[in-house]
Amino acid sequence: MTDTAVVTRAISAVLACTGAFFFLVGTIGILRLPDFYSRTHAATKCDTVGAGAVLLSLAVLHGLSVDTLKIVAIATFVLLSSPTVGNALARAAYRTGLRPWTRQERSGGEK
Amino acid sequence: MKRASVAALLVLIAIPLLAAMAELPPHGSSETPAYTHVSERYLQRGAQEAGAENIVTDVILNYRGFDTNGEVTVIFTSVVAVAAILLLRDEERTSQERSSTPVSPVLLFIVRTMAPFIALFGMYVILFGHLSPGGGFQGGTILGALVIVSTVVLGPDVAHRMVPAPARPWLQAAAPLTFVTVGLAGLAVTGHYLGFPSGDEWGWVGTLMLVVIEIGIGVGGGTIMASIFWMMEEER
Amino acid sequence: MRSDMLSRAFDITLLLLLVACAISVIRMKDLLAATIVFSTYSLIMCLIWQHRGAPDVALTEAAVGAGVTTVLFLVAIGRTTRVEK
């Protein structure tokens, strides 16, 4: 294996691990965070950064080809759509009068 | 007592099913009937014989064309059934303004930016169905989903303009209509209903007919999807 | 073969998830949640098709199962009630 191949693999491994880490943290966040808004935030993070990093790692691993272009297109799509979905969800919840969780009312926020 | 009888019934049903399963050839074995009859020939000669590189498309539209013809008719029937149920109370519908919250500008911008690309992808999936995975059903669903997203985000007026009202019944019936048209064209050319010309000289005509059917299925499927959504959404 | 075993482990994980999703869809009383879990079911099914070498079916499953069916279910819930009686 040449040096560049080793470097490419290392970069792609680091990116993949970053993505997996964000997915893990996002999933824990969805399960553990107290109210709708923070959970939406966690889910969006996990989608955007997690999927983005994993896709970038695949692109790096693949080198320059048409497939890489497709992967980059998918990554762009994810980077655009996932935050938008988070925005739409949070906005819809806020408009329908869901109040954010605060320290004062521990039972509040939900429902 | 009731539970016990249900359990007994389930066991009674399970025994013959399990017995029949034990009779099946082992999973993945190359000697199962599925692998020994026609699939060999499909895989070896499908590309020349049926006119499409993608064997799945060959099977769906050419070798098993009659089944797909019936299938698209079933899909068309579904939209007729939904219309029959949901549009019955058409007269008593009042033109009430929907009290919706304004759509977020972020969402609006993103959907407007993405829409052409989604449409392009849908058309790509339809038109390249004979070369790569995909085809009329898949691409049509993507186009239908695009129309549904436009209805939700950009408003029904914009979405309704994407599928013009006078053409709507024809577009809904596009899949069976193209199928029958191409089938009759095949009858005229080769003497068989849904017969596709093949061979080196006339193979491209067969491919063209496959692509036309794909487009018909795509347009029909997408329109049907959007129409069902509109019918369910409208008289709220 | 290591890759063979990996592939099999992937298959089994997906199938277990599929069964879990199917059971929870049946048992849920909240139809909105059931719809979301059902779209997860379709997504897993789509992965299984793809892994089994049927990208055409996977594409259909992703578009119809996870996409449009979910939307139609949501509209239907909006027109009726959210909780199963």
Tab-separated table of N, CA and C in Angstrom, chain B residues 77-227:
chain	number	residue	atom	x	y	z
B	77	THR	N	-57.402	1.572	-11.096
B	77	THR	CA	-58.650	1.286	-10.387
B	77	THR	C	-58.616	1.853	-8.970
B	78	SER	N	-57.420	1.842	-8.353
B	78	SER	CA	-57.336	2.346	-6.980
B	78	SER	C	-57.735	3.805	-6.925
B	79	VAL	N	-57.282	4.606	-7.905
B	79	VAL	CA	-57.628	6.023	-7.860
B	79	VAL	C	-59.124	6.196	-8.117
B	80	VAL	N	-59.676	5.332	-8.961
B	80	VAL	CA	-61.123	5.403	-9.199
B	80	VAL	C	-61.876	5.091	-7.910
B	81	ALA	N	-61.399	4.069	-7.173
B	81	ALA	CA	-62.069	3.679	-5.936
B	81	ALA	C	-62.005	4.803	-4.906
B	82	VAL	N	-60.816	5.396	-4.758
B	82	VAL	CA	-60.676	6.492	-3.790
B	82	VAL	C	-61.594	7.645	-4.169
B	83	ALA	N	-61.650	7.939	-5.463
B	83	ALA	CA	-62.526	9.028	-5.914
B	83	ALA	C	-63.978	8.692	-5.615
B	84	ALA	N	-64.354	7.418	-5.841
B	84	ALA	CA	-65.742	7.027	-5.607
B	84	ALA	C	-66.113	7.199	-4.142
B	85	ILE	N	-65.163	6.919	-3.242
B	85	ILE	CA	-65.479	7.041	-1.816
B	85	ILE	C	-65.444	8.503	-1.375
B	86	LEU	N	-64.384	9.209	-1.767
B	86	LEU	CA	-64.145	10.529	-1.177
B	86	LEU	C	-64.918	11.647	-1.865
B	87	LEU	N	-65.234	11.502	-3.132
B	87	LEU	CA	-65.901	12.602	-3.826
B	87	LEU	C	-67.420	12.475	-3.804
B	88	LEU	N	-67.919	11.500	-3.025
B	88	LEU	CA	-69.370	11.339	-2.949
B	88	LEU	C	-70.026	12.578	-2.345
B	89	ARG	N	-69.351	13.137	-1.324
B	89	ARG	CA	-69.942	14.263	-0.617
B	89	ARG	C	-69.500	15.587	-1.238
B	90	ASP	N	-69.280	15.540	-2.533
B	90	ASP	CA	-68.715	16.696	-3.207
B	90	ASP	C	-69.605	17.930	-3.076
B	91	GLU	N	-70.953	17.710	-3.163
B	91	GLU	CA	-71.857	18.860	-3.241
B	91	GLU	C	-71.868	19.654	-1.946
B	92	GLU	N	-71.799	18.915	-0.823
B	92	GLU	CA	-71.948	19.635	0.438
B	92	GLU	C	-70.658	20.278	0.900
B	93	ARG	N	-69.668	20.239	0.054
B	93	ARG	CA	-68.402	20.836	0.448
B	93	ARG	C	-68.512	22.355	0.404
B	94	THR	N	-68.076	22.988	1.465
B	94	THR	CA	-68.097	24.441	1.488
B	94	THR	C	-66.697	24.958	1.214
B	95	SER	N	-66.649	26.079	0.570
B	95	SER	CA	-65.343	26.619	0.200
B	95	SER	C	-64.738	27.363	1.392
B	96	GLN	N	-64.304	26.566	2.355
B	96	GLN	CA	-63.741	27.199	3.551
B	96	GLN	C	-62.251	27.447	3.360
B	97	GLU	N	-61.829	28.615	3.800
B	97	GLU	CA	-60.403	28.925	3.734
B	97	GLU	C	-59.682	28.130	4.814
B	98	ARG	N	-58.595	27.497	4.445
B	98	ARG	CA	-57.853	26.765	5.457
B	98	ARG	C	-57.077	27.759	6.322
B	99	SER	N	-57.231	27.624	7.617
B	99	SER	CA	-56.570	28.553	8.523
B	99	SER	C	-55.180	28.019	8.839
B	100	SER	N	-54.290	28.149	7.878
B	100	SER	CA	-52.979	27.558	8.069
B	100	SER	C	-51.983	28.629	8.501
B	101	THR	N	-51.006	28.190	9.234
B	101	THR	CA	-49.927	29.103	9.591
B	101	THR	C	-49.055	29.314	8.360
B	102	PRO	N	-48.469	30.505	8.229
B	102	PRO	CA	-47.621	30.728	7.068
B	102	PRO	C	-46.419	29.802	7.073
B	103	VAL	N	-46.047	29.364	5.869
B	103	VAL	CA	-44.940	28.424	5.751
B	103	VAL	C	-43.630	29.166	6.005
B	104	SER	N	-42.736	28.483	6.683
B	104	SER	CA	-41.453	29.107	7.006
B	104	SER	C	-40.687	29.459	5.733
B	105	PRO	N	-40.075	30.650	5.680
B	105	PRO	CA	-39.342	31.048	4.472
B	105	PRO	C	-38.192	30.115	4.142
B	106	VAL	N	-37.589	29.527	5.193
B	106	VAL	CA	-36.493	28.580	4.953
B	106	VAL	C	-37.008	27.405	4.136
B	107	LEU	N	-38.122	26.836	4.615
B	107	LEU	CA	-38.712	25.675	3.937
B	107	LEU	C	-39.072	26.033	2.493
B	108	LEU	N	-39.678	27.216	2.354
B	108	LEU	CA	-40.099	27.664	1.028
B	108	LEU	C	-38.912	27.720	0.082
B	109	PHE	N	-37.831	28.355	0.569
B	109	PHE	CA	-36.642	28.523	-0.283
B	109	PHE	C	-36.042	27.175	-0.654
B	110	ILE	N	-35.911	26.303	0.361
B	110	ILE	CA	-35.254	25.014	0.100
B	110	ILE	C	-36.080	24.198	-0.885
B	111	VAL	N	-37.404	24.169	-0.682
B	111	VAL	CA	-38.238	23.361	-1.587
B	111	VAL	C	-38.184	23.936	-2.994
B	112	ARG	N	-38.219	25.277	-3.095
B	112	ARG	CA	-38.129	25.885	-4.428
B	112	ARG	C	-36.811	25.549	-5.095
B	113	THR	N	-35.718	25.546	-4.307
B	113	THR	CA	-34.412	25.254	-4.892
B	113	THR	C	-34.304	23.795	-5.298
B	114	MET	N	-34.865	22.912	-4.447
B	114	MET	CA	-34.680	21.481	-4.693
B	114	MET	C	-35.599	20.948	-5.776
B	115	ALA	N	-36.780	21.565	-5.924
B	115	ALA	CA	-37.810	20.982	-6.786
B	115	ALA	C	-37.294	20.602	-8.169
B	116	PRO	N	-36.554	21.488	-8.874
B	116	PRO	CA	-36.081	21.083	-10.199
B	116	PRO	C	-35.187	19.863	-10.156
B	117	PHE	N	-34.367	19.775	-9.097
B	117	PHE	CA	-33.453	18.630	-9.027
B	117	PHE	C	-34.218	17.344	-8.752
B	118	ILE	N	-35.242	17.446	-7.892
B	118	ILE	CA	-36.044	16.248	-7.617
B	118	ILE	C	-36.759	15.805	-8.892
B	119	ALA	N	-37.284	16.804	-9.640
B	119	ALA	CA	-37.967	16.467	-10.896
B	119	ALA	C	-36.990	15.811	-11.865
B	120	LEU	N	-35.774	16.360	-11.922
B	120	LEU	CA	-34.749	15.805	-12.815
B	120	LEU	C	-34.435	14.369	-12.428
B	121	PHE	N	-34.298	14.144	-11.108
B	121	PHE	CA	-33.983	12.796	-10.636
B	121	PHE	C	-35.113	11.824	-10.986
B	122	GLY	N	-36.368	12.285	-10.794
B	122	GLY	CA	-37.497	11.426	-11.141
B	122	GLY	C	-37.478	11.043	-12.606
B	123	MET	N	-37.237	12.056	-13.461
B	123	MET	CA	-37.203	11.759	-14.901
B	123	MET	C	-36.046	10.840	-15.247
B	124	TYR	N	-34.907	11.054	-14.570
B	124	TYR	CA	-33.747	10.190	-14.811
B	124	TYR	C	-34.089	8.743	-14.470
B	125	VAL	N	-34.740	8.575	-13.317
B	125	VAL	CA	-35.082	7.204	-12.900
B	125	VAL	C	-36.032	6.567	-13.913
B	126	ILE	N	-36.994	7.368	-14.422
B	126	ILE	CA	-37.927	6.806	-15.399
B	126	ILE	C	-37.203	6.444	-16.690
B	127	LEU	N	-36.439	7.397	-17.214
B	127	LEU	CA	-35.879	7.220	-18.558
B	127	LEU	C	-34.728	6.221	-18.592
B	128	PHE	N	-34.034	6.055	-17.454
B	128	PHE	CA	-32.916	5.118	-17.463
B	128	PHE	C	-33.307	3.772	-16.872
B	129	GLY	N	-34.622	3.543	-16.756
B	129	GLY	CA	-35.076	2.290	-16.179
B	129	GLY	C	-34.637	1.081	-16.978
B	130	HIS	N	-34.373	1.275	-18.285
B	130	HIS	CA	-33.972	0.112	-19.079
B	130	HIS	C	-32.476	-0.140	-19.008
B	131	LEU	N	-31.724	0.799	-18.391
B	131	LEU	CA	-30.285	0.604	-18.256
B	131	LEU	C	-29.867	0.306	-16.827
B	132	SER	N	-30.474	1.019	-15.879
B	132	SER	CA	-30.052	0.905	-14.487
B	132	SER	C	-31.292	0.636	-13.629
B	133	PRO	N	-31.092	0.279	-12.355
B	133	PRO	CA	-32.247	0.064	-11.489
B	133	PRO	C	-33.174	1.264	-11.508
B	134	GLY	N	-34.453	0.992	-11.569
B	134	GLY	CA	-35.428	2.086	-11.625
B	134	GLY	C	-36.449	1.792	-12.685
B	135	GLY	N	-37.202	2.803	-13.058
B	135	GLY	CA	-38.219	2.610	-14.071
B	135	GLY	C	-39.434	3.446	-13.769
B	136	GLY	N	-40.501	3.139	-14.488
B	136	GLY	CA	-41.695	3.968	-14.403
B	136	GLY	C	-42.289	4.062	-13.017
B	137	PHE	N	-42.433	2.917	-12.340
B	137	PHE	CA	-43.070	2.930	-11.024
B	137	PHE	C	-42.269	3.781	-10.044
B	138	GLN	N	-40.952	3.536	-10.002
B	138	GLN	CA	-40.111	4.232	-9.035
B	138	GLN	C	-40.045	5.723	-9.336
B	139	GLY	N	-39.731	6.057	-10.597
B	139	GLY	CA	-39.611	7.462	-10.961
B	139	GLY	C	-40.934	8.198	-10.817
B	140	GLY	N	-42.029	7.515	-11.183
B	140	GLY	CA	-43.343	8.130	-11.039
B	140	GLY	C	-43.644	8.464	-9.591
B	141	THR	N	-43.244	7.563	-8.681
B	141	THR	CA	-43.474	7.844	-7.272
B	141	THR	C	-42.692	9.067	-6.825
B	142	ILE	N	-41.455	9.205	-7.339
B	142	ILE	CA	-40.650	10.376	-6.963
B	142	ILE	C	-41.330	11.648	-7.458
B	143	LEU	N	-41.815	11.620	-8.698
B	143	LEU	CA	-42.508	12.801	-9.230
B	143	LEU	C	-43.779	13.085	-8.424
B	144	GLY	N	-44.522	12.016	-8.080
B	144	GLY	CA	-45.730	12.203	-7.280
B	144	GLY	C	-45.413	12.798	-5.922
B	145	ALA	N	-44.315	12.312	-5.314
B	145	ALA	CA	-43.912	12.859	-4.019
B	145	ALA	C	-43.560	14.337	-4.151
B	146	LEU	N	-42.935	14.695	-5.269
B	146	LEU	CA	-42.601	16.109	-5.494
B	146	LEU	C	-43.869	16.958	-5.539
B	147	VAL	N	-44.896	16.460	-6.250
B	147	VAL	CA	-46.151	17.215	-6.331
B	147	VAL	C	-46.785	17.331	-4.949
B	148	ILE	N	-46.700	16.239	-4.156
B	148	ILE	CA	-47.284	16.276	-2.809
B	148	ILE	C	-46.555	17.299	-1.947
B	149	VAL	N	-45.217	17.287	-2.014
B	149	VAL	CA	-44.437	18.267	-1.240
B	149	VAL	C	-44.812	19.681	-1.664
B	150	SER	N	-44.970	19.892	-2.973
B	150	SER	CA	-45.334	21.226	-3.454
B	150	SER	C	-46.704	21.626	-2.925
B	151	THR	N	-47.639	20.658	-2.866
B	151	THR	CA	-48.965	20.977	-2.336
B	151	THR	C	-48.856	21.460	-0.899
B	152	VAL	N	-48.031	20.766	-0.117
B	152	VAL	CA	-47.946	21.095	1.303
B	152	VAL	C	-47.229	22.428	1.504
B	153	VAL	N	-46.138	22.631	0.778
B	153	VAL	CA	-45.279	23.789	1.067
B	153	VAL	C	-45.662	25.004	0.228
B	154	LEU	N	-45.782	24.820	-1.081
B	154	LEU	CA	-46.023	25.970	-1.951
B	154	LEU	C	-47.507	26.288	-2.083
B	155	GLY	N	-48.359	25.410	-1.580
B	155	GLY	CA	-49.794	25.662	-1.679
B	155	GLY	C	-50.410	24.883	-2.821
B	156	PRO	N	-51.700	24.550	-2.685
B	156	PRO	CA	-52.360	23.716	-3.695
B	156	PRO	C	-52.391	24.369	-5.073
B	157	ASP	N	-52.462	25.713	-5.112
B	157	ASP	CA	-52.598	26.362	-6.417
B	157	ASP	C	-51.404	26.079	-7.311
B	158	VAL	N	-50.200	26.230	-6.719
B	158	VAL	CA	-48.974	25.968	-7.485
B	158	VAL	C	-48.949	24.519	-7.943
B	159	ALA	N	-49.300	23.608	-7.006
B	159	ALA	CA	-49.227	22.186	-7.330
B	159	ALA	C	-50.245	21.812	-8.400
B	160	HIS	N	-51.446	22.415	-8.308
B	160	HIS	CA	-52.464	22.080	-9.302
B	160	HIS	C	-52.027	22.496	-10.700
B	161	ARG	N	-51.215	23.575	-10.747
B	161	ARG	CA	-50.742	24.010	-12.065
B	161	ARG	C	-49.762	23.002	-12.668
B	162	MET	N	-49.062	22.233	-11.789
B	162	MET	CA	-48.108	21.245	-12.308
B	162	MET	C	-48.828	20.146	-13.078
B	163	VAL	N	-50.042	19.820	-12.639
B	163	VAL	CA	-50.845	18.807	-13.346
B	163	VAL	C	-52.137	19.501	-13.767
B	164	PRO	N	-52.197	20.021	-14.986
B	164	PRO	CA	-53.340	20.829	-15.403
B	164	PRO	C	-54.657	20.050	-15.337
B	165	ALA	N	-55.683	20.731	-14.857
B	165	ALA	CA	-56.960	20.055	-14.592
B	165	ALA	C	-57.573	19.373	-15.818
B	166	PRO	N	-57.608	20.021	-17.003
B	166	PRO	CA	-58.262	19.351	-18.140
B	166	PRO	C	-57.587	18.039	-18.517
B	167	ALA	N	-56.244	17.996	-18.334
B	167	ALA	CA	-55.517	16.797	-18.742
B	167	ALA	C	-55.508	15.733	-17.663
B	168	ARG	N	-56.025	16.076	-16.458
B	168	ARG	CA	-55.826	15.182	-15.318
B	168	ARG	C	-56.403	13.779	-15.507
B	169	PRO	N	-57.651	13.669	-15.988
B	169	PRO	CA	-58.165	12.294	-16.165
B	169	PRO	C	-57.309	11.471	-17.116
B	170	TRP	N	-56.824	12.113	-18.180
B	170	TRP	CA	-55.991	11.390	-19.148
B	170	TRP	C	-54.673	10.994	-18.526
B	171	LEU	N	-54.110	11.907	-17.725
B	171	LEU	CA	-52.826	11.593	-17.100
B	171	LEU	C	-52.986	10.480	-16.074
B	172	GLN	N	-54.131	10.487	-15.355
B	172	GLN	CA	-54.347	9.416	-14.386
B	172	GLN	C	-54.428	8.066	-15.075
B	173	ALA	N	-54.996	8.060	-16.256
B	173	ALA	CA	-55.134	6.801	-16.979
B	173	ALA	C	-53.952	6.555	-17.908
B	174	ALA	N	-52.882	7.360	-17.758
B	174	ALA	CA	-51.781	7.290	-18.725
B	174	ALA	C	-51.172	5.903	-18.805
B	175	ALA	N	-50.996	5.246	-17.626
B	175	ALA	CA	-50.290	3.964	-17.642
B	175	ALA	C	-51.032	2.898	-18.439
B	176	PRO	N	-52.318	2.615	-18.129
B	176	PRO	CA	-53.008	1.605	-18.950
B	176	PRO	C	-53.127	2.021	-20.411
B	177	LEU	N	-53.340	3.341	-20.641
B	177	LEU	CA	-53.505	3.789	-22.027
B	177	LEU	C	-52.245	3.555	-22.848
B	178	THR	N	-51.074	3.966	-22.300
B	178	THR	CA	-49.844	3.728	-23.067
B	178	THR	C	-49.608	2.245	-23.253
B	179	PHE	N	-49.917	1.487	-22.196
B	179	PHE	CA	-49.682	0.046	-22.309
B	179	PHE	C	-50.488	-0.537	-23.459
B	180	VAL	N	-51.763	-0.167	-23.503
B	180	VAL	CA	-52.616	-0.710	-24.561
B	180	VAL	C	-52.160	-0.197	-25.921
B	181	THR	N	-51.793	1.101	-25.981
B	181	THR	CA	-51.346	1.655	-27.260
B	181	THR	C	-50.103	0.938	-27.765
B	182	VAL	N	-49.118	0.813	-26.881
B	182	VAL	CA	-47.882	0.143	-27.292
B	182	VAL	C	-48.158	-1.318	-27.611
B	183	GLY	N	-49.069	-1.938	-26.820
B	183	GLY	CA	-49.409	-3.321	-27.098
B	183	GLY	C	-50.011	-3.484	-28.478
B	184	LEU	N	-50.900	-2.538	-28.844
B	184	LEU	CA	-51.514	-2.609	-30.174
B	184	LEU	C	-50.486	-2.320	-31.260
B	185	ALA	N	-49.557	-1.382	-30.973
B	185	ALA	CA	-48.488	-1.127	-31.943
B	185	ALA	C	-47.677	-2.389	-32.155
B	186	GLY	N	-47.410	-3.114	-31.040
B	186	GLY	CA	-46.696	-4.376	-31.154
B	186	GLY	C	-47.487	-5.379	-31.983
B	187	LEU	N	-48.826	-5.343	-31.811
B	187	LEU	CA	-49.689	-6.230	-32.592
B	187	LEU	C	-49.543	-5.927	-34.074
B	188	ALA	N	-49.497	-4.616	-34.390
B	188	ALA	CA	-49.385	-4.225	-35.792
B	188	ALA	C	-48.035	-4.625	-36.366
B	189	VAL	N	-46.974	-4.476	-35.559
B	189	VAL	CA	-45.625	-4.687	-36.096
B	189	VAL	C	-45.260	-6.164	-36.116
B	190	THR	N	-45.486	-6.856	-34.989
B	190	THR	CA	-44.995	-8.232	-34.907
B	190	THR	C	-46.089	-9.277	-34.985
B	191	GLY	N	-47.354	-8.844	-34.865
B	191	GLY	CA	-48.425	-9.823	-34.941
B	191	GLY	C	-48.848	-10.367	-33.607
B	192	HIS	N	-48.191	-9.923	-32.512
B	192	HIS	CA	-48.596	-10.345	-31.169
B	192	HIS	C	-48.876	-9.114	-30.335
B	193	TYR	N	-49.925	-9.193	-29.499
B	193	TYR	CA	-50.174	-8.101	-28.564
B	193	TYR	C	-48.988	-8.001	-27.613
B	194	LEU	N	-48.494	-6.775	-27.416
B	194	LEU	CA	-47.294	-6.523	-26.611
B	194	LEU	C	-46.072	-7.241	-27.178
B	195	GLY	N	-46.041	-7.465	-28.498
B	195	GLY	CA	-44.858	-8.051	-29.087
B	195	GLY	C	-43.828	-6.970	-29.359
B	196	PHE	N	-42.603	-7.202	-28.931
B	196	PHE	CA	-41.559	-6.203	-29.139
B	196	PHE	C	-40.612	-6.692	-30.220
B	197	PRO	N	-40.357	-5.863	-31.228
B	197	PRO	CA	-39.380	-6.272	-32.229
B	197	PRO	C	-38.014	-6.446	-31.585
B	198	SER	N	-37.281	-7.477	-31.990
B	198	SER	CA	-35.948	-7.671	-31.420
B	198	SER	C	-34.972	-7.955	-32.549
B	199	GLY	N	-33.754	-8.219	-32.179
B	199	GLY	CA	-32.727	-8.467	-33.182
B	199	GLY	C	-31.890	-7.234	-33.414
B	200	ASP	N	-30.845	-7.400	-34.206
B	200	ASP	CA	-29.889	-6.315	-34.392
B	200	ASP	C	-30.509	-5.123	-35.101
B	201	GLU	N	-31.371	-5.413	-36.087
B	201	GLU	CA	-31.851	-4.321	-36.930
B	201	GLU	C	-32.974	-3.554	-36.262
B	202	TRP	N	-33.916	-4.271	-35.659
B	202	TRP	CA	-35.120	-3.628	-35.123
B	202	TRP	C	-35.146	-3.573	-33.604
B	203	GLY	N	-34.030	-3.962	-32.980
B	203	GLY	CA	-33.993	-3.978	-31.521
B	203	GLY	C	-34.287	-2.619	-30.911
B	204	TRP	N	-33.817	-1.550	-31.576
B	204	TRP	CA	-34.006	-0.212	-30.994
B	204	TRP	C	-35.480	0.157	-30.915
B	205	VAL	N	-36.301	-0.385	-31.847
B	205	VAL	CA	-37.739	-0.108	-31.771
B	205	VAL	C	-38.306	-0.716	-30.488
B	206	GLY	N	-37.861	-1.947	-30.183
B	206	GLY	CA	-38.313	-2.583	-28.944
B	206	GLY	C	-37.930	-1.758	-27.734
B	207	THR	N	-36.667	-1.295	-27.714
B	207	THR	CA	-36.212	-0.463	-26.592
B	207	THR	C	-37.040	0.800	-26.489
B	208	LEU	N	-37.309	1.414	-27.647
B	208	LEU	CA	-38.115	2.643	-27.662
B	208	LEU	C	-39.498	2.381	-27.064
B	209	MET	N	-40.084	1.231	-27.442
B	209	MET	CA	-41.413	0.912	-26.913
B	209	MET	C	-41.356	0.733	-25.405
B	210	LEU	N	-40.275	0.086	-24.938
B	210	LEU	CA	-40.126	-0.076	-23.481
B	210	LEU	C	-40.062	1.286	-22.806
B	211	VAL	N	-39.275	2.207	-23.389
B	211	VAL	CA	-39.123	3.528	-22.773
B	211	VAL	C	-40.457	4.265	-22.758
B	212	VAL	N	-41.214	4.129	-23.865
B	212	VAL	CA	-42.524	4.801	-23.914
B	212	VAL	C	-43.434	4.279	-22.808
B	213	ILE	N	-43.420	2.936	-22.616
B	213	ILE	CA	-44.246	2.371	-21.544
B	213	ILE	C	-43.787	2.901	-20.193
B	214	GLU	N	-42.454	2.964	-20.005
B	214	GLU	CA	-41.930	3.475	-18.735
B	214	GLU	C	-42.433	4.885	-18.474
B	215	ILE	N	-42.376	5.734	-19.526
B	215	ILE	CA	-42.833	7.111	-19.353
B	215	ILE	C	-44.315	7.122	-18.987
B	216	GLY	N	-45.096	6.295	-19.693
B	216	GLY	CA	-46.525	6.241	-19.398
B	216	GLY	C	-46.794	5.829	-17.968
B	217	ILE	N	-46.093	4.766	-17.506
B	217	ILE	CA	-46.276	4.305	-16.127
B	217	ILE	C	-45.864	5.405	-15.160
B	218	GLY	N	-44.744	6.081	-15.472
B	218	GLY	CA	-44.256	7.127	-14.570
B	218	GLY	C	-45.249	8.259	-14.429
B	219	VAL	N	-45.704	8.780	-15.571
B	219	VAL	CA	-46.653	9.898	-15.536
B	219	VAL	C	-47.940	9.470	-14.839
B	220	GLY	N	-48.449	8.288	-15.221
B	220	GLY	CA	-49.687	7.811	-14.622
B	220	GLY	C	-49.550	7.599	-13.126
B	221	GLY	N	-48.460	6.905	-12.724
B	221	GLY	CA	-48.272	6.636	-11.299
B	221	GLY	C	-48.159	7.910	-10.487
B	222	GLY	N	-47.341	8.846	-10.978
B	222	GLY	CA	-47.161	10.096	-10.249
B	222	GLY	C	-48.462	10.862	-10.115
B	223	THR	N	-49.215	10.951	-11.213
B	223	THR	CA	-50.481	11.691	-11.168
B	223	THR	C	-51.467	11.031	-10.214
B	224	ILE	N	-51.509	9.689	-10.260
B	224	ILE	CA	-52.449	8.985	-9.384
B	224	ILE	C	-52.113	9.247	-7.922
B	225	MET	N	-50.800	9.180	-7.611
B	225	MET	CA	-50.358	9.431	-6.237
B	225	MET	C	-50.796	10.816	-5.780
B	226	ALA	N	-50.507	11.826	-6.624
B	226	ALA	CA	-50.853	13.198	-6.251
B	226	ALA	C	-52.362	13.364	-6.149
B	227	SER	N	-53.109	12.714	-7.060
B	227	SER	CA	-54.569	12.875	-7.052
B	227	SER	C	-55.172	12.304	-5.781
